[in-house]
Amino acid sequence: MQKPKCKIKEIVVACVVLCLCHSQLCAAQHQDANSPGISFTISKKVLHRIDPRLFGQFMERPSWGEIGVEGARIPGTSKLQPDVLKLLAEMKIPIIRFPGGTDADFLDWRDMVDNVPGRAAERPISTGHLGHKVTNYFGYDEFLGFCEDVGAQAIVVVNFRDGLLKKKPLKEAAAHAAAMVAYCNAPLGAKLPEGMYDWPSLRAENGRSRPYKVKYFQIGNETWAFTKQLKELEPQAAPQFYAECLSAYIEAMRSVDPSIEIIVDGHDGDMAGIIAQVREKLPDKIAYFATHFYCPWAINQVLRNGKEVPVQEIAADEIWRAWVAVTQFDADGQSIIDYPGINAARRLGYKVAVTEWNWNGWWRRQGPRAALDSSLAKGLGAAGYLHAFMRAGDVIELGCQSMLVGNSWGITAVRADAEGKIPPFYMPTGQVTMFYSQHHGSELLALASRNVPMYEQPYRMGGISPNKKVAHIDALATAGEKSIYFHAINRSFEKSLVVTIDVSAFDSIKDRALHHVLEGRLNDIPGPDEPRQVGRISQRDLNFDGKTLKVTLPHRSVSCIEFVQE
């Protein structure tokens, strides 16, 4: 009988030792992940202003592959589905761009309003730049009325191709753009340019007597696409003619409403010399130069050190780490925008509007499926763009994420069903921009960091480049009137990370903070008990001494710690 007792005793001792070893191993692993401690110190030093319009949206109505907001209507009407409107209102969007996009330079704005003289009562179908058709049920009155309802400013894009590529005489093309300004902004009875139709009266006939007071008009979209044709039309004087066209448009549009602010294309590359001429000749007539950022586009193959890697050999966590690292990075592994146009704006003192941007990639290849195809990864990649824009907030003031409403493209903020049978829901990229729009301050503060873990991202996937140093935690701080905000992207695929945040530089911080967090699941196709919406936003209270806060940032998440001031 004693022998079995000895064996039991040995087994018990062994189990205790094993448990202790396991506990020590877990503690060691946790210590390795978080020690020496990751810490951030927020300073009172203000680096620059953060414009709230940085977190805007682009309500595109493309004609190819997707119909955008046209597919979010109550079928057979011009009204948006009530559930779509509810989600859009909850986003609290500061500024919205409309209607395009590439198609904007191929459209006649009059096709998107009612009762145009000489035309049938029903709005015609428009033809986009690739020859595809799109309906015009959701037009300017619907869009501008929607903007007023949700408290958003509007950016309206006018057709510049007609004048620039001589599709119409320049004076006529400029007058056509000015007529749109008149429809949007001129009061009833206003003295309009000679020969212009009474567009304010037509607006009143369509149910709107008061002007919409649109502040921002963008002249053309991605005009770099017309550079080759422009140089063929004006081989010796393309820059001068471009500036002449812009000047004619601006003069005509401001003859109707001198208060409007003008956005023009500001791309580099082949456009660099042309834009330089514009900046030189029209310095006081342009409010913003526009640029666009998209990455990674189609992923046809994966390269490592210049050699193709079979996608089935790449683990899910490796794909994740690549997909959340789409921007450029500084020496600390933090997201930045370091492009010639942005640097030129900083050097020459002009402002930039990023009127289109998003994480817009997709797998486009045959063969075995990749281990990961996650909208949540795309959302965190988009958050990296927002951090980069905020760090360049001294020059970037406006931002419009593509695209606000849609039926099929993976970059929509609100996914709608054209038949209205499936309830709409948020996609992670749009959720991320909504999250920042609702939780941020108006000033970027200096932030010191210690012991932030890094990783190397070795793959090239479409537009995603390899990077030697990417920070697992991408953090910045902003200040509002009543709160200090600590913004953090935890890029880690598998580890929640504990960080210490020092706010002792501020005398009036309450001993309570709010932790807003956006996280979600990896699978896009919902399981039996899962909602269609991948991401979820939650909030919890944190108690601390008002000086330093230790908090856990969940893996695969975006956090905003809001420190409330007395």
Coordinates of C-alpha atoms in Angstrom, one line a residue:
M1 CA 0.0 0.0 0.0
Q2 CA 2.9 2.3 0.7
K3 CA 4.2 2.0 -2.8
P4 CA 1.2 3.4 -4.6
K5 CA 1.1 6.3 -2.0
C6 CA 4.7 7.1 -3.0
K7 CA 3.7 7.1 -6.7
I8 CA 0.8 9.4 -6.0
K9 CA 3.0 11.7 -4.0
E10 CA 5.5 11.8 -6.8
I11 CA 2.8 12.5 -9.4
V12 CA 1.4 15.3 -7.3
V13 CA 4.8 16.8 -6.8
A14 CA 5.5 16.5 -10.5
C15 CA 2.2 18.2 -11.4
V16 CA 2.9 21.0 -9.0
V17 CA 6.3 21.5 -10.5
L18 CA 4.9 21.3 -14.0
C19 CA 2.2 23.9 -13.2
L20 CA 4.8 26.2 -11.6
C21 CA 7.0 25.8 -14.7
H22 CA 4.1 26.5 -17.0
S23 CA 3.2 29.6 -15.0
Q24 CA 6.7 30.8 -15.0
L25 CA 6.9 30.1 -18.8
C26 CA 3.7 32.1 -19.4
A27 CA 4.9 34.9 -17.2
A28 CA 8.2 34.8 -19.0
Q29 CA 6.5 35.0 -22.4
H30 CA 4.3 37.8 -21.2
Q31 CA 7.4 39.6 -19.8
D32 CA 9.2 39.0 -23.1
A33 CA 6.3 40.6 -25.0
N34 CA 6.1 43.6 -22.7
S35 CA 9.4 44.1 -21.0
P36 CA 11.2 46.3 -20.7
G37 CA 7.9 48.1 -20.4
I38 CA 6.4 49.9 -23.5
S39 CA 5.8 53.4 -22.5
F40 CA 4.6 56.7 -24.0
T41 CA 4.9 60.2 -22.6
I42 CA 2.6 62.9 -23.9
S43 CA 4.0 66.4 -24.0
K44 CA 2.2 69.8 -24.0
K45 CA 4.2 70.8 -27.1
V46 CA 1.9 71.3 -30.0
L47 CA 3.3 70.2 -33.4
H48 CA 0.5 71.5 -35.6
R49 CA -3.3 71.6 -36.0
I50 CA -5.4 68.7 -37.0
D51 CA -8.3 69.7 -39.2
P52 CA -11.5 67.7 -38.5
R53 CA -12.2 67.6 -42.2
L54 CA -9.3 65.2 -42.5
F55 CA -11.8 62.5 -41.7
G56 CA -14.2 63.0 -44.6
Q57 CA -15.6 60.7 -47.1
F58 CA -16.1 60.4 -50.9
M59 CA -19.7 59.5 -52.0
E60 CA -18.8 58.2 -55.4
R61 CA -21.3 57.0 -58.0
P62 CA -19.1 55.1 -60.5
S63 CA -20.4 53.5 -63.6
W64 CA -18.1 50.4 -63.7
G65 CA -18.2 47.4 -61.4
E66 CA -20.1 49.3 -58.8
I67 CA -22.8 51.9 -58.8
G68 CA -22.1 53.4 -55.3
V69 CA -24.8 55.5 -53.7
E70 CA -27.2 54.7 -56.6
G71 CA -27.4 51.2 -55.2
A72 CA -28.4 52.4 -51.7
R73 CA -31.7 53.9 -52.7
I74 CA -35.2 52.7 -52.0
P75 CA -35.8 50.9 -55.3
G76 CA -37.7 53.1 -57.7
T77 CA -37.1 56.3 -55.8
S78 CA -34.4 59.0 -55.3
K79 CA -34.4 58.4 -51.5
L80 CA -31.8 56.5 -49.6
Q81 CA -32.9 53.5 -47.6
P82 CA -33.7 54.5 -44.0
D83 CA -31.2 52.0 -42.5
V84 CA -28.5 53.3 -44.8
L85 CA -29.3 56.9 -43.7
K86 CA -29.1 55.9 -40.1
L87 CA -25.6 54.4 -40.5
L88 CA -24.4 57.4 -42.4
A89 CA -25.8 59.8 -39.8
E90 CA -24.0 57.9 -37.0
M91 CA -20.7 58.4 -38.8
K92 CA -20.7 62.2 -38.1
I93 CA -18.9 62.9 -41.4
P94 CA -17.4 66.4 -41.6
I95 CA -17.0 66.7 -45.4
I96 CA -18.2 64.6 -48.4
R97 CA -17.1 64.7 -52.0
F98 CA -19.4 64.0 -54.9
P99 CA -20.1 62.6 -57.6
G100 CA -16.7 61.4 -59.0
G101 CA -14.1 60.3 -59.4
T102 CA -13.0 59.5 -62.9
D103 CA -16.5 59.8 -64.3
A104 CA -16.8 63.4 -63.2
D105 CA -14.9 64.6 -66.3
F106 CA -17.2 62.7 -68.6
L107 CA -20.5 63.8 -67.1
D108 CA -22.9 66.7 -67.7
W109 CA -24.0 68.0 -64.3
R110 CA -27.4 69.0 -65.6
D111 CA -28.3 65.3 -66.0
M112 CA -28.4 65.0 -62.2
V113 CA -31.1 67.6 -61.6
D114 CA -34.8 67.8 -62.6
N115 CA -36.7 70.0 -65.1
V116 CA -33.7 71.1 -67.2
P117 CA -34.9 73.1 -70.2
G118 CA -35.1 71.3 -73.5
R119 CA -34.9 67.9 -71.8
A120 CA -37.5 65.3 -70.9
A121 CA -38.8 65.4 -67.4
E122 CA -37.0 62.1 -66.4
R123 CA -33.3 62.4 -65.7
P124 CA -31.3 60.6 -68.5
I125 CA -28.8 57.8 -67.9
S126 CA -25.2 58.9 -68.0
T127 CA -22.3 57.2 -69.7
G128 CA -19.0 56.9 -67.7
H129 CA -15.4 57.0 -68.9
L130 CA -15.4 53.3 -69.9
G131 CA -18.7 53.5 -71.7
H132 CA -20.7 51.9 -68.9
K133 CA -24.1 53.3 -67.9
V134 CA -25.2 54.8 -64.5
T135 CA -28.5 56.2 -63.5
N136 CA -29.0 59.7 -62.0
Y137 CA -31.7 59.1 -59.4
F138 CA -29.4 60.4 -56.7
G139 CA -28.3 63.8 -57.9
Y140 CA -27.2 67.2 -56.6
D141 CA -30.4 68.1 -54.8
E142 CA -30.4 64.7 -53.1
F143 CA -26.7 64.9 -52.2
L144 CA -26.7 68.5 -51.0
G145 CA -29.9 68.0 -49.0
F146 CA -28.3 64.9 -47.4
C147 CA -25.2 66.9 -46.5
E148 CA -27.3 69.5 -44.7
D149 CA -29.2 66.8 -42.8
V150 CA -26.0 65.2 -41.5
G151 CA -24.1 68.4 -40.9
A152 CA -21.4 67.7 -43.5
Q153 CA -19.7 70.2 -45.9
A154 CA -19.7 69.3 -49.5
I155 CA -17.0 69.1 -52.2
V156 CA -18.5 69.2 -55.7
V157 CA -16.3 68.1 -58.7
V158 CA -16.8 69.9 -62.0
N159 CA -15.9 68.6 -65.5
F160 CA -12.5 70.0 -66.5
R161 CA -11.8 67.6 -69.4
D162 CA -14.2 69.5 -71.7
G163 CA -12.1 72.6 -71.6
L164 CA -8.7 71.1 -71.1
L165 CA -8.9 68.7 -74.0
K166 CA -10.9 71.1 -76.1
K167 CA -14.0 69.0 -76.2
K168 CA -15.8 72.3 -76.0
P169 CA -14.6 75.9 -76.5
L170 CA -12.9 77.0 -73.3
K171 CA -15.3 79.8 -72.6
E172 CA -18.3 77.5 -73.0
A173 CA -16.8 74.8 -70.8
A174 CA -15.9 77.3 -68.1
A175 CA -19.5 78.8 -68.3
H176 CA -20.9 75.2 -67.9
A177 CA -19.0 74.8 -64.6
A178 CA -20.1 78.3 -63.5
A179 CA -23.7 77.3 -64.2
M180 CA -23.3 74.5 -61.6
V181 CA -22.1 77.0 -59.1
A182 CA -25.2 79.1 -59.9
Y183 CA -27.5 76.2 -59.4
C184 CA -25.9 75.4 -56.0
N185 CA -25.2 78.8 -54.6
A186 CA -26.8 81.8 -56.3
P187 CA -29.8 83.3 -54.5
L188 CA -33.1 83.8 -56.2
G189 CA -33.0 87.1 -58.3
A190 CA -29.2 87.2 -58.3
K191 CA -27.5 89.0 -61.2
L192 CA -25.9 86.2 -63.2
P193 CA -23.3 86.5 -65.9
E194 CA -24.6 87.6 -69.2
G195 CA -26.3 84.8 -71.2
M196 CA -26.6 82.4 -68.2
Y197 CA -29.9 80.6 -67.7
D198 CA -31.7 81.4 -64.4
W199 CA -30.5 78.3 -62.5
P200 CA -31.6 79.6 -59.1
S201 CA -35.2 79.7 -60.3
L202 CA -34.8 76.1 -61.6
R203 CA -33.5 75.1 -58.2
A204 CA -36.5 76.7 -56.6
E205 CA -38.8 74.8 -59.1
N206 CA -37.1 71.6 -57.9
G207 CA -38.1 72.4 -54.3
R208 CA -35.1 74.4 -53.0
S209 CA -35.4 78.2 -52.9
R210 CA -32.4 78.8 -50.5
P211 CA -28.9 78.4 -51.9
Y212 CA -27.0 75.4 -50.7
K213 CA -23.9 77.4 -50.1
V214 CA -21.4 74.9 -51.3
K215 CA -17.9 76.1 -50.2
Y216 CA -15.6 73.7 -52.1
F217 CA -15.4 73.0 -55.8
Q218 CA -12.8 70.7 -57.3
I219 CA -11.9 71.4 -60.9
G220 CA -11.4 68.0 -62.6
N221 CA -10.2 64.7 -61.2
E222 CA -6.8 63.1 -61.7
T223 CA -6.0 65.3 -64.6
W224 CA -2.6 63.6 -64.9
A225 CA -4.6 61.0 -66.9
F226 CA -5.0 63.7 -69.6
T227 CA -1.4 64.8 -69.7
K228 CA -0.4 62.9 -72.8
Q229 CA -3.4 64.2 -74.8
L230 CA -2.8 67.7 -73.5
K231 CA 0.8 67.6 -74.7
E232 CA -0.4 66.4 -78.1
L233 CA -2.9 69.3 -78.3
E234 CA -0.4 71.8 -77.0
P235 CA 3.1 70.4 -77.6
Q236 CA 4.9 73.6 -76.9
A237 CA 2.8 75.1 -74.3
A238 CA 1.0 72.5 -72.2
P239 CA 1.7 74.1 -68.8
Q240 CA 0.7 77.5 -70.0
F241 CA -2.6 76.1 -71.5
Y242 CA -3.4 74.2 -68.4
A243 CA -3.0 77.3 -66.3
E244 CA -5.0 79.3 -68.8
C245 CA -7.9 76.7 -68.6
L246 CA -7.8 76.7 -64.8
S247 CA -7.8 80.5 -64.8
A248 CA -10.8 80.6 -67.1
Y249 CA -12.8 78.1 -65.0
I250 CA -11.9 79.9 -61.7
E251 CA -12.9 83.3 -63.1
A252 CA -16.2 82.0 -64.5
M253 CA -17.1 80.2 -61.3
R254 CA -16.2 83.0 -59.0
S255 CA -18.1 85.5 -61.1
V256 CA -21.1 83.7 -59.7
D257 CA -19.9 83.2 -56.2
P258 CA -16.6 84.9 -55.1
S259 CA -16.6 83.1 -51.8
I260 CA -16.1 79.5 -53.1
E261 CA -12.7 77.8 -52.5
I262 CA -11.1 76.0 -55.4
I263 CA -9.3 72.6 -55.3
V264 CA -7.2 71.6 -58.2
D265 CA -5.1 68.5 -59.1
G266 CA -1.6 68.5 -57.6
H267 CA -0.1 65.2 -58.6
D268 CA 3.7 64.9 -59.3
G269 CA 5.3 62.9 -62.0
D270 CA 4.4 64.1 -65.5
M271 CA 2.3 66.9 -63.9
A272 CA 5.1 68.4 -61.9
G273 CA 6.0 71.1 -64.3
I274 CA 2.4 71.9 -65.1
I275 CA 1.4 72.2 -61.4
A276 CA 4.5 74.4 -60.8
Q277 CA 3.2 76.8 -63.4
V278 CA -0.2 76.8 -61.8
R279 CA 1.3 77.6 -58.4
E280 CA 3.3 80.4 -59.9
K281 CA 0.6 82.0 -62.0
L282 CA -2.5 81.4 -59.7
P283 CA -1.1 81.5 -56.2
D284 CA -4.0 83.4 -54.6
K285 CA -6.8 81.6 -56.5
I286 CA -6.4 78.1 -55.3
A287 CA -7.2 76.9 -51.8
Y288 CA -5.9 73.3 -52.1
F289 CA -3.9 71.0 -54.4
A290 CA -5.4 67.5 -54.5
T291 CA -3.6 64.2 -54.3
H292 CA -4.8 60.6 -54.0
F293 CA -3.4 57.6 -52.1
Y294 CA -4.4 54.0 -52.8
C295 CA -2.6 50.8 -51.9
P296 CA -2.0 48.0 -52.7
W297 CA -4.3 47.5 -55.7
A298 CA -4.4 44.0 -57.2
I299 CA -2.1 41.4 -55.6
N300 CA -1.1 39.1 -58.5
Q301 CA 2.0 37.6 -56.9
V302 CA 4.1 37.8 -53.7
L303 CA 7.8 38.5 -53.9
R304 CA 10.5 38.1 -51.3
N305 CA 14.0 39.4 -52.1
G306 CA 12.9 39.7 -55.7
K307 CA 11.8 36.0 -55.9
E308 CA 8.2 34.8 -56.2
V309 CA 6.8 33.0 -53.1
P310 CA 3.9 30.6 -53.5
V311 CA 1.1 32.2 -51.6
Q312 CA 0.2 28.9 -49.9
E313 CA 3.5 29.0 -48.1
I314 CA 2.8 32.3 -46.5
A315 CA 1.2 32.1 -43.0
A316 CA -1.9 34.2 -42.0
D317 CA 0.2 36.2 -39.5
E318 CA 2.7 37.1 -42.2
I319 CA 0.0 38.3 -44.6
W320 CA -1.5 40.3 -41.7
R321 CA 1.8 42.0 -41.0
A322 CA 2.1 43.0 -44.6
W323 CA -1.4 44.2 -45.1
V324 CA -1.4 46.5 -42.0
A325 CA 1.9 48.1 -43.3
V326 CA 0.9 50.0 -46.5
T327 CA 2.3 53.4 -45.8
Q328 CA 5.9 54.6 -45.7
F329 CA 7.6 54.4 -42.3
D330 CA 10.0 56.6 -40.3
A331 CA 13.0 55.4 -38.3
D332 CA 10.7 54.5 -35.4
G333 CA 8.5 52.3 -37.6
Q334 CA 5.6 54.8 -37.5
S335 CA 3.4 55.5 -40.5
I336 CA 4.3 58.7 -42.5
I337 CA 3.6 60.3 -45.9
D338 CA 6.9 61.2 -47.4
Y339 CA 6.1 62.1 -51.0
P340 CA 7.4 64.9 -53.2
G341 CA 4.1 66.7 -53.4
I342 CA 3.6 66.7 -49.6
N343 CA 7.2 67.9 -49.1
A344 CA 6.8 70.6 -51.7
A345 CA 3.6 71.8 -50.0
R346 CA 5.5 72.1 -46.7
R347 CA 8.4 73.9 -48.4
L348 CA 6.3 76.3 -50.5
G349 CA 3.5 76.9 -48.0
Y350 CA 0.4 75.6 -49.8
K351 CA -2.3 73.2 -48.5
V352 CA -3.2 69.7 -49.7
A353 CA -6.5 67.9 -49.9
V354 CA -6.4 64.1 -50.2
T355 CA -9.7 63.9 -52.0
E356 CA -9.4 60.1 -52.6
W357 CA -7.7 57.5 -50.5
N358 CA -8.1 54.0 -49.1
W359 CA -6.6 50.5 -48.6
N360 CA -7.9 49.1 -51.8
G361 CA -6.3 45.8 -52.4
W362 CA -7.5 42.3 -53.3
W363 CA -6.1 38.9 -54.2
R364 CA -6.1 38.5 -58.0
R365 CA -4.5 35.1 -58.8
Q366 CA -5.4 31.5 -59.5
G367 CA -4.4 28.5 -57.5
P368 CA -4.6 27.7 -53.8
R369 CA -6.3 30.3 -51.6
A370 CA -4.2 32.5 -49.4
A371 CA -4.3 31.8 -45.6
L372 CA -5.8 35.3 -45.0
D373 CA -8.2 37.6 -46.8
S374 CA -9.3 39.9 -44.0
S375 CA -11.3 43.1 -44.1
L376 CA -10.1 43.8 -40.6
A377 CA -6.5 43.9 -41.8
K378 CA -7.5 46.4 -44.4
G379 CA -9.1 48.5 -41.7
L380 CA -5.9 48.6 -39.7
G381 CA -4.0 49.4 -42.8
A382 CA -6.4 52.3 -43.4
A383 CA -5.7 53.5 -39.8
G384 CA -2.0 53.6 -40.7
Y385 CA -2.9 56.0 -43.5
L386 CA -4.9 58.2 -41.1
H387 CA -1.9 58.4 -38.7
A388 CA 0.3 59.4 -41.6
F389 CA -2.1 62.1 -42.6
M390 CA -2.4 63.4 -39.1
R391 CA 1.4 63.6 -38.9
A392 CA 1.3 65.6 -42.1
G393 CA -1.6 67.7 -40.8
D394 CA 0.5 70.9 -41.1
V395 CA -0.2 70.6 -44.9
I396 CA -3.0 68.1 -45.3
E397 CA -6.3 69.6 -44.2
L398 CA -9.0 67.7 -46.1
G399 CA -9.4 64.0 -46.6
C400 CA -12.1 62.0 -48.5
Q401 CA -12.0 58.2 -48.0
S402 CA -13.3 56.2 -50.9
M403 CA -16.0 55.2 -51.0
L404 CA -18.8 56.0 -48.7
V405 CA -21.7 53.7 -49.9
G406 CA -21.5 50.7 -52.2
N407 CA -22.8 47.3 -53.0
S408 CA -19.7 45.2 -54.0
W409 CA -16.3 46.9 -53.8
G410 CA -14.3 46.1 -50.7
I411 CA -13.5 49.7 -50.0
T412 CA -17.1 50.8 -49.1
A413 CA -17.7 52.4 -45.7
V414 CA -21.4 51.3 -45.7
R415 CA -22.3 48.2 -47.6
A416 CA -25.9 48.4 -48.9
D417 CA -28.1 46.0 -50.8
A418 CA -29.6 47.5 -54.0
E419 CA -32.8 45.6 -53.5
G420 CA -33.1 46.7 -49.9
K421 CA -33.6 43.2 -48.6
I422 CA -30.4 42.8 -46.6
P423 CA -29.7 45.3 -43.8
P424 CA -26.7 47.6 -44.5
F425 CA -23.6 47.4 -42.4
Y426 CA -20.2 49.0 -41.9
M427 CA -17.0 47.8 -43.5
P428 CA -13.8 48.1 -41.4
T429 CA -12.0 50.7 -43.5
G430 CA -15.0 53.1 -43.2
Q431 CA -15.4 52.2 -39.5
V432 CA -11.8 53.2 -38.8
T433 CA -12.3 56.7 -40.3
M434 CA -15.6 57.1 -38.5
F435 CA -13.8 56.0 -35.3
Y436 CA -11.1 58.7 -35.7
S437 CA -13.7 61.4 -36.7
Q438 CA -15.5 60.8 -33.5
H439 CA -12.4 60.6 -31.2
H440 CA -9.7 63.0 -31.9
G441 CA -8.3 66.4 -30.8
S442 CA -7.6 69.5 -32.9
E443 CA -3.9 69.6 -32.1
L444 CA -1.1 67.1 -32.6
L445 CA 1.1 66.8 -29.6
A446 CA 4.7 65.7 -29.2
L447 CA 4.9 62.1 -28.1
A448 CA 7.9 60.3 -26.7
S449 CA 8.1 56.5 -26.8
R450 CA 10.2 53.8 -25.3
N451 CA 10.7 50.1 -26.0
V452 CA 8.1 49.8 -28.8
P453 CA 8.6 46.4 -30.4
M454 CA 9.3 46.3 -34.1
Y455 CA 9.0 43.7 -36.9
E456 CA 10.4 43.3 -40.4
Q457 CA 7.9 43.0 -43.2
P458 CA 9.8 41.2 -46.0
Y459 CA 7.2 40.8 -48.7
R460 CA 6.1 42.8 -51.8
M461 CA 2.4 42.4 -52.4
G462 CA 1.0 44.6 -55.1
G463 CA 1.8 48.1 -54.0
I464 CA 2.9 47.0 -50.5
S465 CA 6.7 47.3 -50.1
P466 CA 9.0 45.4 -47.8
N467 CA 10.0 47.4 -44.7
K468 CA 12.8 46.7 -42.3
K469 CA 11.1 48.4 -39.3
V470 CA 7.4 48.5 -38.6
A471 CA 6.2 49.3 -35.1
H472 CA 3.8 46.9 -33.5
I473 CA 2.2 49.9 -31.9
D474 CA 1.7 53.0 -34.1
A475 CA 0.8 55.8 -31.6
L476 CA 0.2 59.6 -31.6
A477 CA -1.5 62.0 -29.3
T478 CA -3.9 64.9 -29.9
A479 CA -5.5 67.6 -27.7
G480 CA -9.0 68.9 -27.7
E481 CA -10.7 71.5 -25.7
K482 CA -11.6 69.1 -22.8
S483 CA -9.6 65.9 -23.5
I484 CA -6.2 64.5 -24.4
Y485 CA -6.4 61.6 -26.8
F486 CA -3.8 58.8 -27.1
H487 CA -4.3 57.0 -30.5
A488 CA -2.8 53.6 -31.0
I489 CA -2.9 50.9 -33.6
N490 CA -1.8 47.5 -32.2
R491 CA -0.6 45.7 -35.4
S492 CA 0.3 42.6 -33.5
F493 CA -1.5 39.6 -34.9
E494 CA -1.5 37.5 -31.7
K495 CA -0.4 39.6 -28.7
S496 CA -2.3 42.1 -26.7
L497 CA 0.3 44.6 -25.5
V498 CA 0.5 46.4 -22.2
V499 CA 1.6 50.1 -22.4
T500 CA 2.1 52.8 -19.9
I501 CA 0.9 56.3 -20.8
D502 CA 2.4 59.3 -19.0
V503 CA 0.1 62.4 -18.9
S504 CA 1.8 64.0 -15.9
A505 CA 2.6 67.1 -18.0
F506 CA -1.1 68.1 -17.7
D507 CA -2.2 69.4 -14.4
S508 CA -6.0 68.9 -14.7
I509 CA -6.4 65.3 -15.8
K510 CA -9.2 63.4 -14.0
D511 CA -8.5 60.1 -12.4
R512 CA -10.8 58.4 -15.0
A513 CA -10.2 57.8 -18.6
L514 CA -12.2 56.2 -21.5
H515 CA -10.8 53.4 -23.6
H516 CA -12.5 53.4 -27.0
V517 CA -11.5 50.4 -29.1
L518 CA -12.2 49.1 -32.6
E519 CA -11.5 45.4 -33.1
G520 CA -13.2 42.5 -34.9
R521 CA -12.9 39.0 -36.4
L522 CA -10.6 37.8 -39.2
N523 CA -13.2 35.9 -41.2
D524 CA -15.2 38.1 -43.6
I525 CA -17.9 35.5 -44.3
P526 CA -19.9 35.3 -41.0
G527 CA -20.4 32.1 -39.2
P528 CA -23.9 30.8 -38.1
D529 CA -24.2 33.2 -35.1
E530 CA -22.1 36.1 -36.4
P531 CA -23.3 39.4 -37.9
R532 CA -22.3 40.5 -41.4
Q533 CA -20.3 43.4 -39.9
V534 CA -16.7 42.4 -39.2
G535 CA -15.7 45.2 -36.9
R536 CA -17.1 46.3 -33.5
I537 CA -16.5 49.4 -31.4
S538 CA -16.7 49.3 -27.6
Q539 CA -15.9 51.6 -24.7
R540 CA -14.9 51.0 -21.1
D541 CA -13.9 53.2 -18.1
L542 CA -10.4 53.2 -16.7
N543 CA -9.4 54.4 -13.3
F544 CA -5.9 55.6 -12.5
D545 CA -4.0 58.2 -10.5
G546 CA -4.3 61.0 -13.1
K547 CA -0.6 60.8 -13.9
T548 CA 0.3 57.5 -15.5
L549 CA -2.0 54.8 -16.9
K550 CA -1.2 51.2 -17.6
V551 CA -3.5 49.8 -20.2
T552 CA -3.8 46.7 -22.4
L553 CA -4.2 47.3 -26.1
P554 CA -5.9 44.3 -27.6
H555 CA -4.2 42.5 -30.5
R556 CA -5.4 43.5 -34.0
S557 CA -7.1 46.7 -32.8
V558 CA -7.3 50.4 -32.9
S559 CA -7.6 52.2 -29.6
C560 CA -8.2 55.8 -28.4
I561 CA -7.6 56.5 -24.8
E562 CA -9.5 59.6 -23.9
F563 CA -8.1 61.5 -20.8
V564 CA -10.7 63.9 -19.6
Q565 CA -9.5 67.3 -18.2
E566 CA -11.1 69.0 -15.3

